[in-house]
Amino acid sequence: MKISELNEADKPREKALANGIESLTDAELLAILMGTGRPGTNVVELSQKMLGHCDNRLERFARMSIAEMVREFHGVGHAKAVTIKAALTLGSRAKSAEMSDVRTTVFSSPKLVYDYMWDKLSRIDHEEFHVLLLSRAATLKSRICVSRGGTAATVVDVKIVMRHAVEHLADSMILVHNHPSGSLMPSPQDDDLTHRIAQAGKLFGIPVRDHLIVTAKGYYSYHDEGKL
């Protein structure tokens, strides 16, 4: 079944145009690259099965070769496999270029953090919680998404945050999450989580420099508001 034959609400191209490309699931993005499914299975369903083959871990899927895709997925020929690998490779190169540029940036102000995170968080319809792990000079060592949730909340495990910080030998960190509602006011849960991570950071000598709440129209900085 082709994308054009899907129900209107199930068409990923139309969804991307209406809500932004970031609103699409991994399977829907893959479906756009695929274009068509196979007899009895529409393209979105086939894409879901392909990702499911890799336990829905995109990094594992990206490591599959063209030959492996053709062999493992009925309905995927060489042309589709090459298209998928080309898109994944282009994305990987773009990410490498981005990281090369951002690693020289000194995250000395909330505005710099907001500018870096805006396109990653401002247009999605669910909450995500990211941690920027910084060097002694406040340049980026790594950015980790530690949690993805629903439209109103996401659950963050402080132990996971600290594990990443320790593993990357971070000297400090900045917390960032989005509010899909557009509200810039932190919730009591946001305040509590910020306090708990900051306390854990002190124990490990990895201070929390700031916690930003990001929306499409602006940001809230715990540091600027005197809450860190």
mmCIF file of C-alpha atoms in Angstrom:
data_model
loop_
_atom_site.group_PDB
_atom_site.id
_atom_site.type_symbol
_atom_site.label_atom_id
_atom_site.label_comp_id
_atom_site.label_asym_id
_atom_site.label_seq_id
_atom_site.Cartn_x
_atom_site.Cartn_y
_atom_site.Cartn_z
ATOM 1 C CA MET A 1 0.000 0.000 0.000
ATOM 2 C CA LYS A 2 1.289 3.458 -0.924
ATOM 3 C CA ILE A 3 1.329 6.472 1.397
ATOM 4 C CA SER A 4 -1.287 8.126 -0.822
ATOM 5 C CA GLU A 5 -3.669 5.236 -0.118
ATOM 6 C CA LEU A 6 -3.537 5.610 3.671
ATOM 7 C CA ASN A 7 -6.276 7.294 5.664
ATOM 8 C CA GLU A 8 -5.738 11.052 5.827
ATOM 9 C CA ALA A 9 -4.846 10.966 9.539
ATOM 10 C CA ASP A 10 -2.247 8.251 8.902
ATOM 11 C CA LYS A 11 -0.333 10.035 6.134
ATOM 12 C CA PRO A 12 3.082 11.037 7.492
ATOM 13 C CA ARG A 13 3.756 13.675 4.818
ATOM 14 C CA GLU A 14 0.520 15.490 5.610
ATOM 15 C CA LYS A 15 1.209 15.196 9.340
ATOM 16 C CA ALA A 16 4.680 16.693 8.832
ATOM 17 C CA LEU A 17 3.286 19.623 6.859
ATOM 18 C CA ALA A 18 0.571 20.279 9.429
ATOM 19 C CA ASN A 19 2.541 19.763 12.642
ATOM 20 C CA GLY A 20 6.221 19.905 11.695
ATOM 21 C CA ILE A 21 8.642 17.124 10.835
ATOM 22 C CA GLU A 22 9.575 16.685 14.513
ATOM 23 C CA SER A 23 6.023 15.496 15.233
ATOM 24 C CA LEU A 24 6.599 12.294 13.256
ATOM 25 C CA THR A 25 7.572 9.029 14.879
ATOM 26 C CA ASP A 26 10.652 7.154 13.695
ATOM 27 C CA ALA A 27 8.381 4.737 11.822
ATOM 28 C CA GLU A 28 6.588 7.588 10.048
ATOM 29 C CA LEU A 29 9.895 9.161 9.001
ATOM 30 C CA LEU A 30 11.031 5.804 7.673
ATOM 31 C CA ALA A 31 7.714 5.396 5.842
ATOM 32 C CA ILE A 32 8.326 8.629 3.938
ATOM 33 C CA LEU A 33 11.667 7.266 2.746
ATOM 34 C CA MET A 34 10.108 3.913 1.842
ATOM 35 C CA GLY A 35 7.156 5.343 -0.093
ATOM 36 C CA THR A 36 5.324 2.011 -0.435
ATOM 37 C CA GLY A 37 4.690 -1.048 1.689
ATOM 38 C CA ARG A 38 4.013 -4.577 0.513
ATOM 39 C CA PRO A 39 0.837 -6.548 -0.247
ATOM 40 C CA GLY A 40 -1.246 -6.733 2.919
ATOM 41 C CA THR A 41 0.990 -4.349 4.871
ATOM 42 C CA ASN A 42 0.922 -0.588 4.492
ATOM 43 C CA VAL A 43 4.142 1.370 4.515
ATOM 44 C CA VAL A 44 3.805 2.640 8.097
ATOM 45 C CA GLU A 45 3.151 -0.879 9.395
ATOM 46 C CA LEU A 46 6.128 -2.203 7.448
ATOM 47 C CA SER A 47 8.312 0.555 8.863
ATOM 48 C CA GLN A 48 7.173 -0.313 12.389
ATOM 49 C CA LYS A 49 8.077 -3.965 11.799
ATOM 50 C CA MET A 50 11.500 -2.997 10.456
ATOM 51 C CA LEU A 51 12.302 -0.896 13.506
ATOM 52 C CA GLY A 52 10.837 -3.581 15.766
ATOM 53 C CA HIS A 53 13.369 -6.003 14.303
ATOM 54 C CA CYS A 54 15.990 -3.828 16.029
ATOM 55 C CA ASP A 55 13.990 -3.501 19.270
ATOM 56 C CA ASN A 56 12.978 0.011 18.132
ATOM 57 C CA ARG A 57 16.527 1.185 18.701
ATOM 58 C CA LEU A 58 17.324 3.564 15.886
ATOM 59 C CA GLU A 59 21.076 3.318 16.420
ATOM 60 C CA ARG A 60 20.919 -0.451 15.826
ATOM 61 C CA PHE A 61 18.783 0.003 12.734
ATOM 62 C CA ALA A 62 21.238 2.587 11.384
ATOM 63 C CA ARG A 63 24.065 0.066 11.628
ATOM 64 C CA MET A 64 22.331 -2.403 9.297
ATOM 65 C CA SER A 65 23.938 -2.714 5.886
ATOM 66 C CA ILE A 66 22.071 -2.477 2.591
ATOM 67 C CA ALA A 67 22.455 -6.223 2.114
ATOM 68 C CA GLU A 68 21.065 -6.919 5.605
ATOM 69 C CA MET A 69 17.998 -4.760 4.976
ATOM 70 C CA VAL A 70 17.248 -6.503 1.701
ATOM 71 C CA ARG A 71 17.739 -9.921 3.302
ATOM 72 C CA GLU A 72 15.795 -9.310 6.515
ATOM 73 C CA PHE A 73 12.833 -7.232 5.313
ATOM 74 C CA HIS A 74 10.387 -8.622 2.775
ATOM 75 C CA GLY A 75 9.246 -5.716 0.622
ATOM 76 C CA VAL A 76 12.551 -3.838 0.816
ATOM 77 C CA GLY A 77 14.660 -4.040 -2.326
ATOM 78 C CA HIS A 78 18.010 -2.512 -3.094
ATOM 79 C CA ALA A 79 16.526 0.828 -4.188
ATOM 80 C CA LYS A 80 14.657 1.333 -0.898
ATOM 81 C CA ALA A 81 17.600 0.107 1.165
ATOM 82 C CA VAL A 82 19.973 2.528 -0.576
ATOM 83 C CA THR A 83 17.532 5.412 -0.003
ATOM 84 C CA ILE A 84 17.290 4.569 3.708
ATOM 85 C CA LYS A 85 21.060 4.232 4.136
ATOM 86 C CA ALA A 86 21.646 7.483 2.243
ATOM 87 C CA ALA A 87 19.274 9.367 4.577
ATOM 88 C CA LEU A 88 20.822 7.817 7.692
ATOM 89 C CA THR A 89 24.340 8.585 6.490
ATOM 90 C CA LEU A 90 23.420 12.180 5.665
ATOM 91 C CA GLY A 91 21.911 12.594 9.132
ATOM 92 C CA SER A 92 25.014 11.118 10.728
ATOM 93 C CA ARG A 93 27.264 13.505 8.806
ATOM 94 C CA ALA A 94 25.089 16.474 9.775
ATOM 95 C CA LYS A 95 25.249 15.400 13.418
ATOM 96 C CA SER A 96 29.027 15.080 13.250
ATOM 97 C CA ALA A 97 29.317 18.557 11.738
ATOM 98 C CA GLU A 98 26.984 19.987 14.383
ATOM 99 C CA MET A 99 28.948 18.399 17.207
ATOM 100 C CA SER A 100 32.204 19.667 15.718
ATOM 101 C CA ASP A 101 30.861 23.232 15.788
ATOM 102 C CA VAL A 102 29.139 23.053 19.155
ATOM 103 C CA ARG A 103 32.113 21.555 20.966
ATOM 104 C CA THR A 104 33.901 24.902 20.671
ATOM 105 C CA THR A 105 30.942 26.835 22.102
ATOM 106 C CA VAL A 106 31.287 27.999 25.696
ATOM 107 C CA PHE A 107 27.840 27.667 27.269
ATOM 108 C CA SER A 108 28.203 30.758 29.403
ATOM 109 C CA SER A 109 24.617 32.012 29.209
ATOM 110 C CA PRO A 110 21.065 30.623 29.099
ATOM 111 C CA LYS A 111 20.557 32.243 25.681
ATOM 112 C CA LEU A 112 23.353 30.143 24.168
ATOM 113 C CA VAL A 113 21.794 26.992 25.611
ATOM 114 C CA TYR A 114 18.360 27.999 24.320
ATOM 115 C CA ASP A 115 19.692 28.705 20.827
ATOM 116 C CA TYR A 116 21.348 25.276 20.773
ATOM 117 C CA MET A 117 18.320 23.368 22.079
ATOM 118 C CA TRP A 118 15.495 25.315 20.402
ATOM 119 C CA ASP A 119 15.204 23.224 17.236
ATOM 120 C CA LYS A 120 15.495 20.005 19.234
ATOM 121 C CA LEU A 121 12.740 20.720 21.747
ATOM 122 C CA SER A 122 10.495 23.594 20.714
ATOM 123 C CA ARG A 123 8.399 21.848 18.057
ATOM 124 C CA ILE A 124 7.784 18.395 19.498
ATOM 125 C CA ASP A 125 4.455 17.436 21.077
ATOM 126 C CA HIS A 126 5.849 15.535 24.066
ATOM 127 C CA GLU A 127 8.195 16.354 26.924
ATOM 128 C CA GLU A 128 11.861 15.435 26.750
ATOM 129 C CA PHE A 129 14.538 15.930 29.392
ATOM 130 C CA HIS A 130 18.110 16.490 28.216
ATOM 131 C CA VAL A 131 21.361 16.932 30.091
ATOM 132 C CA LEU A 132 24.287 18.904 28.681
ATOM 133 C CA LEU A 133 27.496 17.525 30.155
ATOM 134 C CA LEU A 134 30.202 20.176 30.196
ATOM 135 C CA SER A 135 33.961 20.411 30.488
ATOM 136 C CA ARG A 136 35.810 22.613 32.958
ATOM 137 C CA ALA A 137 35.748 25.346 30.290
ATOM 138 C CA ALA A 138 31.943 24.948 29.926
ATOM 139 C CA THR A 139 32.213 23.454 26.444
ATOM 140 C CA LEU A 140 30.024 20.502 25.538
ATOM 141 C CA LYS A 141 31.253 16.983 26.196
ATOM 142 C CA SER A 142 27.956 15.287 25.425
ATOM 143 C CA ARG A 143 24.204 15.856 25.207
ATOM 144 C CA ILE A 144 22.050 13.064 26.608
ATOM 145 C CA CYS A 145 18.270 12.671 26.362
ATOM 146 C CA VAL A 146 17.512 10.880 29.628
ATOM 147 C CA SER A 147 13.728 10.795 29.357
ATOM 148 C CA ARG A 148 10.823 11.091 26.916
ATOM 149 C CA GLY A 149 7.289 11.412 28.237
ATOM 150 C CA GLY A 150 3.803 12.578 27.371
ATOM 151 C CA THR A 151 2.349 15.983 26.624
ATOM 152 C CA ALA A 152 2.366 17.126 30.249
ATOM 153 C CA ALA A 153 5.223 15.358 32.030
ATOM 154 C CA THR A 154 8.202 13.053 31.778
ATOM 155 C CA VAL A 155 9.760 10.872 34.456
ATOM 156 C CA VAL A 156 13.445 11.429 35.190
ATOM 157 C CA ASP A 157 15.591 9.090 37.277
ATOM 158 C CA VAL A 158 18.261 11.079 39.130
ATOM 159 C CA LYS A 159 20.501 8.001 39.234
ATOM 160 C CA ILE A 160 20.501 7.815 35.420
ATOM 161 C CA VAL A 161 21.417 11.497 35.151
ATOM 162 C CA MET A 162 24.337 11.057 37.530
ATOM 163 C CA ARG A 163 25.491 7.858 35.850
ATOM 164 C CA HIS A 164 25.861 9.689 32.535
ATOM 165 C CA ALA A 165 27.595 12.624 34.221
ATOM 166 C CA VAL A 166 30.132 10.350 35.915
ATOM 167 C CA GLU A 167 30.716 8.161 32.852
ATOM 168 C CA HIS A 168 31.481 11.239 30.733
ATOM 169 C CA LEU A 169 33.708 12.767 33.432
ATOM 170 C CA ALA A 170 31.611 15.926 33.338
ATOM 171 C CA ASP A 171 32.808 18.947 35.300
ATOM 172 C CA SER A 172 29.333 20.489 35.392
ATOM 173 C CA MET A 173 25.955 20.073 33.731
ATOM 174 C CA ILE A 174 22.967 21.992 32.444
ATOM 175 C CA LEU A 175 19.469 20.507 32.554
ATOM 176 C CA VAL A 176 17.019 21.258 29.752
ATOM 177 C CA HIS A 177 13.446 20.168 29.161
ATOM 178 C CA ASN A 178 10.502 21.449 27.143
ATOM 179 C CA HIS A 179 6.895 22.321 27.899
ATOM 180 C CA PRO A 180 4.743 21.432 24.856
ATOM 181 C CA SER A 181 1.940 23.512 26.395
ATOM 182 C CA GLY A 182 4.014 26.649 25.838
ATOM 183 C CA SER A 183 4.023 27.555 29.529
ATOM 184 C CA LEU A 184 7.316 28.914 30.812
ATOM 185 C CA MET A 185 6.432 28.484 34.476
ATOM 186 C CA PRO A 186 8.126 25.577 36.271
ATOM 187 C CA SER A 187 5.883 23.119 38.062
ATOM 188 C CA PRO A 188 6.441 21.995 41.665
ATOM 189 C CA GLN A 189 7.685 18.725 40.170
ATOM 190 C CA ASP A 190 10.221 20.665 38.069
ATOM 191 C CA ASP A 191 11.436 22.460 41.184
ATOM 192 C CA ASP A 192 11.740 19.232 43.153
ATOM 193 C CA LEU A 193 13.628 17.439 40.380
ATOM 194 C CA THR A 194 16.008 20.363 39.931
ATOM 195 C CA HIS A 195 16.746 20.375 43.654
ATOM 196 C CA ARG A 196 17.351 16.614 43.791
ATOM 197 C CA ILE A 197 19.706 16.587 40.794
ATOM 198 C CA ALA A 198 21.553 19.632 42.138
ATOM 199 C CA GLN A 199 22.012 17.916 45.508
ATOM 200 C CA ALA A 200 23.259 14.738 43.840
ATOM 201 C CA GLY A 201 25.605 16.793 41.688
ATOM 202 C CA LYS A 202 27.145 18.381 44.769
ATOM 203 C CA LEU A 203 27.937 14.953 46.202
ATOM 204 C CA PHE A 204 29.847 14.042 43.038
ATOM 205 C CA GLY A 205 31.449 17.450 42.538
ATOM 206 C CA ILE A 206 29.445 17.980 39.329
ATOM 207 C CA PRO A 207 27.397 21.148 39.888
ATOM 208 C CA VAL A 208 24.222 21.978 37.982
ATOM 209 C CA ARG A 209 24.893 25.297 36.251
ATOM 210 C CA ASP A 210 21.316 25.863 35.123
ATOM 211 C CA HIS A 211 17.998 24.257 34.276
ATOM 212 C CA LEU A 212 16.158 25.644 31.257
ATOM 213 C CA ILE A 213 12.518 25.169 30.336
ATOM 214 C CA VAL A 214 12.223 25.579 26.565
ATOM 215 C CA THR A 215 9.216 26.538 24.449
ATOM 216 C CA ALA A 216 8.891 27.819 20.894
ATOM 217 C CA LYS A 217 8.620 31.404 22.145
ATOM 218 C CA GLY A 218 11.216 31.576 24.895
ATOM 219 C CA TYR A 219 12.822 29.991 27.911
ATOM 220 C CA TYR A 220 12.868 29.977 31.701
ATOM 221 C CA SER A 221 16.252 29.854 33.430
ATOM 222 C CA TYR A 222 16.531 28.649 37.019
ATOM 223 C CA HIS A 223 19.890 30.418 37.220
ATOM 224 C CA ASP A 224 18.544 33.757 36.008
ATOM 225 C CA GLU A 225 15.618 33.479 38.420
ATOM 226 C CA GLY A 226 17.982 32.896 41.350
ATOM 227 C CA LYS A 227 16.763 29.343 41.950
ATOM 228 C CA LEU A 228 20.159 27.726 41.341
#
